[in-house]
Tab-separated table of C-alpha atoms in Angstrom:
chain	number	residue	atom	x	y	z
G	7	MET	CA	96.472	-108.044	45.665
G	8	ALA	CA	98.844	-109.137	42.896
G	9	ARG	CA	100.944	-106.450	41.256
G	10	ARG	CA	99.309	-105.381	38.021
G	11	ARG	CA	100.072	-103.618	34.764
G	12	GLN	CA	100.103	-99.821	34.809
G	13	ILE	CA	97.434	-98.304	32.548
G	14	TYR	CA	97.955	-94.575	33.062
G	15	GLU	CA	99.845	-92.121	35.268
G	16	GLY	CA	98.547	-88.637	35.944
G	17	LYS	CA	99.774	-85.782	38.093
G	18	ALA	CA	98.260	-87.087	41.338
G	19	LYS	CA	97.251	-90.697	40.675
G	20	VAL	CA	98.275	-93.891	38.891
G	21	LEU	CA	95.795	-96.319	37.358
G	22	PHE	CA	96.559	-100.043	37.275
G	23	GLU	CA	94.757	-102.941	35.669
G	24	GLY	CA	92.041	-104.191	38.030
G	25	PRO	CA	91.461	-107.743	39.277
G	26	GLU	CA	88.336	-108.135	37.132
G	27	PRO	CA	87.374	-106.923	33.640
G	28	GLY	CA	85.967	-103.409	33.766
G	29	THR	CA	87.837	-102.441	36.955
G	30	LEU	CA	90.947	-100.417	37.734
G	31	VAL	CA	93.085	-99.854	40.815
G	32	GLN	CA	93.491	-96.133	41.510
G	33	TYR	CA	96.677	-95.309	43.450
G	34	PHE	CA	97.017	-91.904	45.147
G	35	LYS	CA	100.442	-90.254	45.022
G	36	ASP	CA	101.969	-87.590	47.258
G	37	ASP	CA	102.996	-85.580	44.190
G	38	ALA	CA	101.490	-82.115	43.950
G	39	THR	CA	101.241	-79.817	40.937
G	40	ALA	CA	99.801	-76.367	40.314
G	41	PHE	CA	99.380	-73.856	37.495
G	42	ASN	CA	98.933	-76.600	34.884
G	43	ASN	CA	101.992	-78.552	36.012
G	44	GLN	CA	104.317	-75.520	36.071
G	45	LYS	CA	104.839	-75.873	39.824
G	46	LYS	CA	105.671	-79.298	41.257
G	47	GLY	CA	106.308	-80.635	44.727
G	48	THR	CA	105.441	-83.286	47.294
G	49	ILE	CA	102.909	-83.133	50.116
G	50	THR	CA	103.806	-85.858	52.604
G	51	GLY	CA	100.875	-88.169	53.298
G	52	LYS	CA	98.603	-86.464	50.752
G	53	GLY	CA	97.893	-89.685	48.881
G	54	VAL	CA	96.793	-91.474	52.042
G	55	LEU	CA	94.526	-88.628	53.112
G	56	ASN	CA	93.005	-88.039	49.677
G	57	ASN	CA	92.263	-91.741	49.319
G	58	ARG	CA	90.322	-91.715	52.595
G	59	ILE	CA	88.607	-88.370	51.976
G	60	SER	CA	87.554	-89.297	48.437
G	61	GLU	CA	86.304	-92.699	49.617
G	62	PHE	CA	84.190	-91.036	52.311
G	63	LEU	CA	82.681	-88.441	49.973
G	64	MET	CA	82.070	-90.846	47.078
G	65	GLN	CA	80.275	-93.237	49.435
G	66	ARG	CA	78.086	-90.451	50.801
G	67	LEU	CA	77.215	-89.295	47.289
G	68	GLY	CA	76.409	-92.868	46.317
G	69	ASP	CA	74.062	-93.052	49.303
G	70	ILE	CA	71.970	-90.198	47.876
G	71	GLY	CA	71.835	-91.741	44.415
G	72	VAL	CA	74.722	-90.032	42.629
G	73	PRO	CA	76.337	-92.708	40.399
G	74	THR	CA	80.126	-92.910	40.852
G	75	HIS	CA	83.014	-95.055	39.649
G	76	PHE	CA	84.013	-95.912	43.242
G	77	ILE	CA	83.723	-99.556	44.322
G	78	ARG	CA	85.770	-99.875	47.526
G	79	ARG	CA	89.014	-98.837	49.175
G	80	LEU	CA	91.697	-101.520	49.036
G	81	ASN	CA	94.342	-100.114	51.382
G	82	MET	CA	95.769	-96.820	52.580
G	83	ARG	CA	96.673	-95.584	49.076
G	84	GLU	CA	94.548	-97.608	46.667
G	85	GLN	CA	90.913	-97.976	45.773
G	86	LEU	CA	89.067	-100.194	43.319
G	87	VAL	CA	87.067	-98.249	40.723
G	88	ARG	CA	85.059	-98.980	37.616
G	89	GLU	CA	86.837	-98.419	34.341
G	90	VAL	CA	85.187	-95.523	32.528
G	91	GLU	CA	85.506	-93.642	29.263
G	92	ILE	CA	86.459	-90.231	30.623
G	93	ILE	CA	84.701	-87.220	29.084
G	94	PRO	CA	87.510	-84.684	28.457
G	95	ILE	CA	85.680	-81.904	30.276
G	96	GLU	CA	86.265	-80.582	33.787
G	97	VAL	CA	83.138	-79.201	35.436
G	98	VAL	CA	83.913	-76.430	37.931
G	99	VAL	CA	81.209	-75.289	40.356
G	100	ARG	CA	81.827	-71.953	42.094
G	101	ASN	CA	79.977	-70.667	45.160
G	102	VAL	CA	82.431	-67.985	46.307
G	103	ALA	CA	84.806	-65.876	44.184
G	104	ALA	CA	88.380	-67.199	44.337
G	105	GLY	CA	91.318	-68.093	42.128
G	106	SER	CA	90.950	-67.570	38.393
G	107	LEU	CA	87.390	-66.240	38.671
G	108	SER	CA	88.567	-63.357	40.847
G	109	LYS	CA	91.441	-62.602	38.457
G	110	ARG	CA	89.302	-62.731	35.314
G	111	PHE	CA	86.568	-60.441	36.573
G	112	GLY	CA	88.293	-58.386	39.236
G	113	ILE	CA	86.068	-59.729	42.006
G	114	GLN	CA	87.549	-59.738	45.496
G	115	GLU	CA	88.278	-63.226	46.776
G	116	GLY	CA	85.729	-64.314	49.346
G	117	THR	CA	82.813	-62.542	47.674
G	118	VAL	CA	79.748	-64.790	47.843
G	119	LEU	CA	78.359	-65.242	44.348
G	120	PRO	CA	74.678	-64.402	43.689
G	121	ARG	CA	74.208	-68.033	42.652
G	122	SER	CA	76.393	-71.030	41.975
G	123	ILE	CA	78.257	-70.676	38.680
G	124	VAL	CA	79.140	-73.722	36.566
G	125	GLU	CA	82.069	-73.541	34.129
G	126	TYR	CA	83.488	-76.061	31.654
G	127	TYR	CA	87.181	-76.578	30.879
G	128	TYR	CA	88.709	-78.774	28.183
G	129	LYS	CA	91.127	-81.298	29.713
G	130	SER	CA	94.426	-80.644	27.939
G	131	ASP	CA	97.723	-79.969	29.701
G	132	ASP	CA	99.251	-78.836	26.401
G	133	LEU	CA	96.563	-76.156	26.025
G	134	ASN	CA	96.472	-75.234	29.743
G	135	ASP	CA	92.909	-76.536	30.190
G	136	PRO	CA	91.067	-73.713	28.361
G	137	MET	CA	87.583	-72.697	29.440
G	138	VAL	CA	84.993	-73.754	26.844
G	139	THR	CA	81.281	-73.300	26.180
G	140	GLU	CA	78.535	-75.838	25.561
G	141	GLU	CA	78.822	-74.945	21.875
G	142	HIS	CA	82.489	-75.995	21.799
G	143	ILE	CA	81.744	-79.223	23.664
G	144	THR	CA	78.918	-80.351	21.402
G	145	ALA	CA	80.483	-79.094	18.159
G	146	PHE	CA	83.719	-80.992	18.758
G	147	GLY	CA	81.904	-84.124	19.905
G	148	TRP	CA	83.328	-84.247	23.432
G	149	ALA	CA	79.859	-84.714	24.907
G	150	SER	CA	76.246	-84.560	23.745
G	151	ILE	CA	73.571	-82.105	24.849
G	152	GLN	CA	72.056	-84.913	26.906
G	153	ASP	CA	75.434	-85.591	28.522
G	154	LEU	CA	75.812	-81.911	29.418
G	155	ASP	CA	72.318	-81.729	30.890
G	156	GLU	CA	73.086	-84.721	33.084
G	157	MET	CA	76.524	-83.419	34.059
G	158	MET	CA	75.006	-80.062	35.036
G	159	SER	CA	72.227	-81.695	37.044
G	160	LEU	CA	74.600	-84.037	38.872
G	161	SER	CA	77.132	-81.257	39.540
G	162	LEU	CA	74.516	-79.031	41.159
G	163	ARG	CA	73.228	-81.955	43.179
G	164	VAL	CA	76.749	-82.740	44.384
G	165	ASN	CA	77.223	-79.062	45.218
G	166	ASP	CA	74.052	-78.925	47.316
G	167	TYR	CA	74.966	-82.041	49.259
G	168	LEU	CA	78.658	-81.286	49.815
G	169	SER	CA	77.989	-77.655	50.749
G	170	GLY	CA	75.756	-78.858	53.567
G	171	LEU	CA	78.103	-81.645	54.609
G	172	PHE	CA	81.119	-79.332	54.839
G	173	LEU	CA	79.145	-76.579	56.530
G	174	GLY	CA	78.284	-79.093	59.223
G	175	ILE	CA	81.989	-79.426	60.074
G	176	GLY	CA	82.741	-75.728	59.892
G	177	LEU	CA	84.017	-75.565	56.302
G	178	LYS	CA	82.886	-73.416	53.383
G	179	LEU	CA	82.852	-75.117	49.979
G	180	VAL	CA	84.221	-72.253	47.884
G	181	ASP	CA	84.497	-74.147	44.597
G	182	PHE	CA	85.398	-77.594	43.266
G	183	LYS	CA	86.117	-79.580	40.107
G	184	LEU	CA	84.347	-82.728	38.933
G	185	GLU	CA	85.041	-85.208	36.154
G	186	PHE	CA	82.605	-87.632	34.588
G	187	GLY	CA	82.935	-90.823	32.583
G	188	ARG	CA	80.762	-93.191	30.593
G	189	VAL	CA	80.207	-96.818	31.587
G	190	TYR	CA	78.346	-99.577	29.786
G	191	ASP	CA	75.263	-100.987	31.510
G	192	ASP	CA	74.730	-104.655	30.664
G	193	GLN	CA	71.103	-104.571	31.816
G	194	THR	CA	69.998	-101.634	29.663
G	195	ASP	CA	72.545	-102.185	26.879
G	196	GLU	CA	73.341	-98.463	27.078
G	197	MET	CA	76.116	-96.121	28.219
G	198	HIS	CA	75.471	-93.894	31.221
G	199	LEU	CA	77.397	-91.241	33.133
G	200	VAL	CA	79.101	-91.648	36.485
G	201	LEU	CA	81.157	-89.325	38.663
G	202	ALA	CA	84.849	-90.243	38.317
G	203	ASP	CA	88.319	-89.127	39.446
G	204	GLU	CA	88.349	-87.967	43.102
G	205	ILE	CA	86.925	-85.393	45.498
G	206	SER	CA	89.516	-84.065	47.932
G	207	PRO	CA	91.359	-80.888	49.005
G	208	ASP	CA	93.295	-81.294	45.739
G	209	ASN	CA	90.265	-80.239	43.698
G	210	CYS	CA	88.079	-78.445	46.265
G	211	ARG	CA	88.651	-75.047	47.849
G	212	LEU	CA	87.705	-75.397	51.505
G	213	TRP	CA	87.822	-72.430	53.892
G	214	ASP	CA	87.148	-72.377	57.609
G	215	VAL	CA	83.731	-70.777	58.140
G	216	LYS	CA	84.861	-68.489	60.970
G	217	THR	CA	88.411	-67.522	59.952
G	218	ASN	CA	88.460	-68.137	56.158
G	219	GLU	CA	91.664	-70.139	56.706
G	220	ARG	CA	92.391	-72.130	53.564
G	221	LEU	CA	92.464	-75.896	54.078
G	222	ASP	CA	93.213	-77.025	50.527
G	223	LYS	CA	95.843	-77.043	47.757
G	224	ASP	CA	95.914	-73.248	47.619
G	225	ARG	CA	98.358	-73.495	50.514
G	226	PHE	CA	100.730	-75.277	48.119
G	227	ARG	CA	99.950	-73.031	45.139
G	228	ARG	CA	100.661	-69.871	47.127
G	229	ASP	CA	103.551	-71.116	49.286
G	230	MET	CA	101.536	-70.520	52.444
G	231	GLY	CA	103.014	-73.463	54.343
G	232	GLY	CA	101.112	-75.890	56.553
G	233	VAL	CA	99.883	-77.902	53.572
G	234	GLU	CA	100.063	-81.320	55.238
G	235	GLU	CA	98.355	-79.976	58.355
G	236	ALA	CA	95.532	-78.473	56.268
G	237	TYR	CA	94.749	-81.807	54.587
G	238	GLN	CA	94.913	-83.557	57.954
G	239	GLU	CA	92.494	-81.022	59.436
G	240	VAL	CA	89.923	-81.717	56.716
G	241	ALA	CA	90.216	-85.458	57.355
G	242	ARG	CA	90.035	-84.892	61.119
G	243	ARG	CA	86.842	-82.862	60.828
G	244	LEU	CA	85.316	-85.556	58.624
G	245	GLY	CA	86.232	-88.095	61.309
G	246	ILE	CA	88.407	-90.216	59.019
G	247	LEU	CA	92.002	-89.333	59.890
G	248	PRO	CA	93.867	-92.683	59.952
G	249	GLU	CA	94.861	-93.731	63.444
G	250	GLY	CA	98.333	-92.416	64.141
G	251	GLY	CA	98.122	-89.963	61.252
G	252	PRO	CA	98.871	-90.573	57.574
G	253	ARG	CA	101.664	-93.062	57.029
G	254	ASP	CA	103.463	-93.956	53.885
G	255	ILE	CA	102.754	-97.123	51.912
G	256	GLN	CA	104.758	-98.225	48.894
G	257	GLY	CA	102.990	-98.129	45.556
G	258	PRO	CA	102.400	-101.367	43.638
G	259	ALA	CA	105.121	-102.650	41.387
G	260	VAL	CA	104.307	-102.816	37.666
G	261	LEU	CA	104.032	-106.087	35.799
G	262	GLN	CA	105.913	-106.081	32.506
């Protein structure tokens, strides 16, 4: 693929102009951040693993009718995705108390919640991604009531499916973050929502069912060590660890 113009660079990924109108190339970096970018580091091979893990999960979700921005994986670190208008809301689904939920309410980590809890956060690094309500979201025009209904429905559907999938490989889906975007449908002449961003150990808490060992970015957040091995273990259990382990691939050069 020809080297293309950079569109956007985030904390974990870079977006480049795609080969066709309405497409982007999503490049996965090894950079790691935590606590709203206050802690920074590198997890060797993370970009390769997250690319493969996200591809696998997005394809499975697509198979059950969840619309996503994913088109296909291009190489070890890049995938082709549909260009979307990102809704500036992070949807967090929680099944087990952990992280900020435990701190806010004094609930011991590992406590199974009486039901799945869905929270909304406004995407803003400058504001430290504050938690918001449906009233904030609709009042400030970030999304409509219809958008929120669809985001909630899709998030719970994703939760049901992924909880079962991970349980089948001995992992507990503690919580996870989703992002959604709008795309234009030529056939209906309307905008509709699709799942965007990625699904990986970067934005999912995954614990071993038997030992509660953490196999996600919490190992980086809390200086627990074994971060690379944890990501590899998730990929291994999913059956998608690249032959010979994750290996580095240079990112695409940028056209000026």
